[in-house]
Short mmCIF file of C-alpha atoms in Angstrom, two decimals:
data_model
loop_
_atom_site.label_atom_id
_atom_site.label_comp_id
_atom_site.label_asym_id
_atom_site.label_seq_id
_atom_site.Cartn_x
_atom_site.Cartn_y
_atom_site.Cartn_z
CA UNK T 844 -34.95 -9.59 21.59
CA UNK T 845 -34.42 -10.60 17.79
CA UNK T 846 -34.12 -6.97 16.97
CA UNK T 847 -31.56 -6.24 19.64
CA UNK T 848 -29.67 -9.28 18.81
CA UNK T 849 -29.55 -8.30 14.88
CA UNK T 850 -28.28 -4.35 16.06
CA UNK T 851 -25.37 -6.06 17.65
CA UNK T 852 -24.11 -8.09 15.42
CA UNK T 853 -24.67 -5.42 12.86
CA UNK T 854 -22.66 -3.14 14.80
CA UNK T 855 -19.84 -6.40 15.54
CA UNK T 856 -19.24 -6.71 11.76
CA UNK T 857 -19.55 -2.63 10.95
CA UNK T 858 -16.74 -1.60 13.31
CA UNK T 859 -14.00 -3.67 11.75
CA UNK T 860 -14.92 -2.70 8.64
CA UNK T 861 -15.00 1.09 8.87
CA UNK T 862 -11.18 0.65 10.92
CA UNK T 863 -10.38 -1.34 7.06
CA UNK T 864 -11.71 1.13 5.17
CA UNK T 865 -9.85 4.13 6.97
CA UNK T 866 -6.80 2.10 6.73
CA UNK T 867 -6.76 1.63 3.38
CA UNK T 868 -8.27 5.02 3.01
CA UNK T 869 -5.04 6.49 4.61
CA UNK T 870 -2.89 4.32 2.11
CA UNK T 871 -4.22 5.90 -0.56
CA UNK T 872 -3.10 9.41 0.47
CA UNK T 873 0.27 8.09 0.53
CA UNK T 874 2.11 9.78 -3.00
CA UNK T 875 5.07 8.22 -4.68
CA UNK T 876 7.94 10.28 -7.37
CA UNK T 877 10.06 8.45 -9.20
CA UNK T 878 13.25 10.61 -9.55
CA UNK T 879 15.37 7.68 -10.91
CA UNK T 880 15.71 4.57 -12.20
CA UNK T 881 14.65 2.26 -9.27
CA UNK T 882 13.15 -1.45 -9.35
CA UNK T 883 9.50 -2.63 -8.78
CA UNK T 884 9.33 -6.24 -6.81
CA UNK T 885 6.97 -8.83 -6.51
CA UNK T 886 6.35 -8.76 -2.96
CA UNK T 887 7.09 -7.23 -0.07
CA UNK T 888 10.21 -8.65 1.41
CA UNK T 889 11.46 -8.93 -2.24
CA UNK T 890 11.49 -4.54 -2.26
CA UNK T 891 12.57 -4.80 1.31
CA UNK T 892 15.98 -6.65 0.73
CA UNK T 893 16.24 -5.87 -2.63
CA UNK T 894 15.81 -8.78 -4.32
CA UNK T 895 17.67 -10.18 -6.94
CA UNK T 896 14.10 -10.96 -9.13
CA UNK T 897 13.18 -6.97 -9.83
CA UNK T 898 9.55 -7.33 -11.84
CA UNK T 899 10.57 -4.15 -13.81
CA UNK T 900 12.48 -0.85 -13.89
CA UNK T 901 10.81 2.12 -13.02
CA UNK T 902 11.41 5.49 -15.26
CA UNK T 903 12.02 8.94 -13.65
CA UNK T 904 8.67 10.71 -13.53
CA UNK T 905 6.54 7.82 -14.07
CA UNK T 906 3.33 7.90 -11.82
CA UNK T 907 2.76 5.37 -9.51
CA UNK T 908 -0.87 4.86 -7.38
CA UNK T 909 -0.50 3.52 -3.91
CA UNK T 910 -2.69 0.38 -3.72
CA UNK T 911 -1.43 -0.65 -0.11
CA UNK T 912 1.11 0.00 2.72
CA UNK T 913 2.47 -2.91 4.85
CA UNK T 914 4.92 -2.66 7.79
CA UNK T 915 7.54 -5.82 8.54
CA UNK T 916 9.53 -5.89 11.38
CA UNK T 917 12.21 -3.67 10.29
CA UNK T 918 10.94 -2.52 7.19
CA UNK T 919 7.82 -0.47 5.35
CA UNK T 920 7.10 -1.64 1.74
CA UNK T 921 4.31 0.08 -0.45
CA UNK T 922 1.76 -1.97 -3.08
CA UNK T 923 2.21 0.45 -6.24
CA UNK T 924 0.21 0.22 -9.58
CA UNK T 925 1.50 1.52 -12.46
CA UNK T 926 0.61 3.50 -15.36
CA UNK T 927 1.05 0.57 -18.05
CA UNK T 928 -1.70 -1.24 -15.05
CA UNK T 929 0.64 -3.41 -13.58
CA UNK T 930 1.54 -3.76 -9.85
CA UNK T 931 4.26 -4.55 -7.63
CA UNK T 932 6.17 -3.50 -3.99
CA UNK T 933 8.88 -0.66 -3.40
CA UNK T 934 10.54 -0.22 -0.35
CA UNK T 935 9.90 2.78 1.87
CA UNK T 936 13.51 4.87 1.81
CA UNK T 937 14.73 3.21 -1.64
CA UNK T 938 17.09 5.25 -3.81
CA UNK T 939 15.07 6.90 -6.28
CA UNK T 940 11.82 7.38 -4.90
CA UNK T 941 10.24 10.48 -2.88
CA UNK T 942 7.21 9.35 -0.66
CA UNK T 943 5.23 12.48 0.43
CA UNK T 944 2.54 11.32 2.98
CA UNK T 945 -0.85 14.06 2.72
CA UNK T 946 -1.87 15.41 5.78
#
């Protein structure tokens, strides 16, 4: 009975964990170009509505790692990291940036 009860619960607290990990497993594929000058926010919303408050300019060609995507209610932002290691939202479909999703 203890046994049984331990498999469930096991398999309660695996499930939501592997749908997690895919998600953010699927982020990841997500690639980013910079082709122009274009602003890095502090959050979401902020890259959404283009804040006044950019946290810094982002050079043509610079490389950008996909840390997380998030979808609003009219609006998809991406969690970027940087090459000089620091991190910050763009907005899907902002001037200056080509998103190529893998498949």
């Amino acid at each position: 009975m203890i046994k049984k009860m331990v498999r469930i619960v096991a398999v309660v607290i695996a499930i939501p964990l592997v749908i997690w990990g895919w998600d953010r497993y699927q982020d990841r594929q997500i690639k980013v170009t910079v082709n122009a000058a274009t602003h890095l926010y502090a959050s979401d919303v902020d890259a959404a509505y283009g804040s006044f408050r950019p946290v810094r300019s982002l050079k043509p060609g610079e490389k950008l790692k996909v840390i997380r995507a998030t979808y609003g209610k009219d609006y998809g932002a991406l969690l970027v990291k940087a090459e000089d290691g620091r991190s910050g939202w763009i907005a899907i479909g902002q001037d200056g940036l080509t998103i190529h999703q893998r498949k």
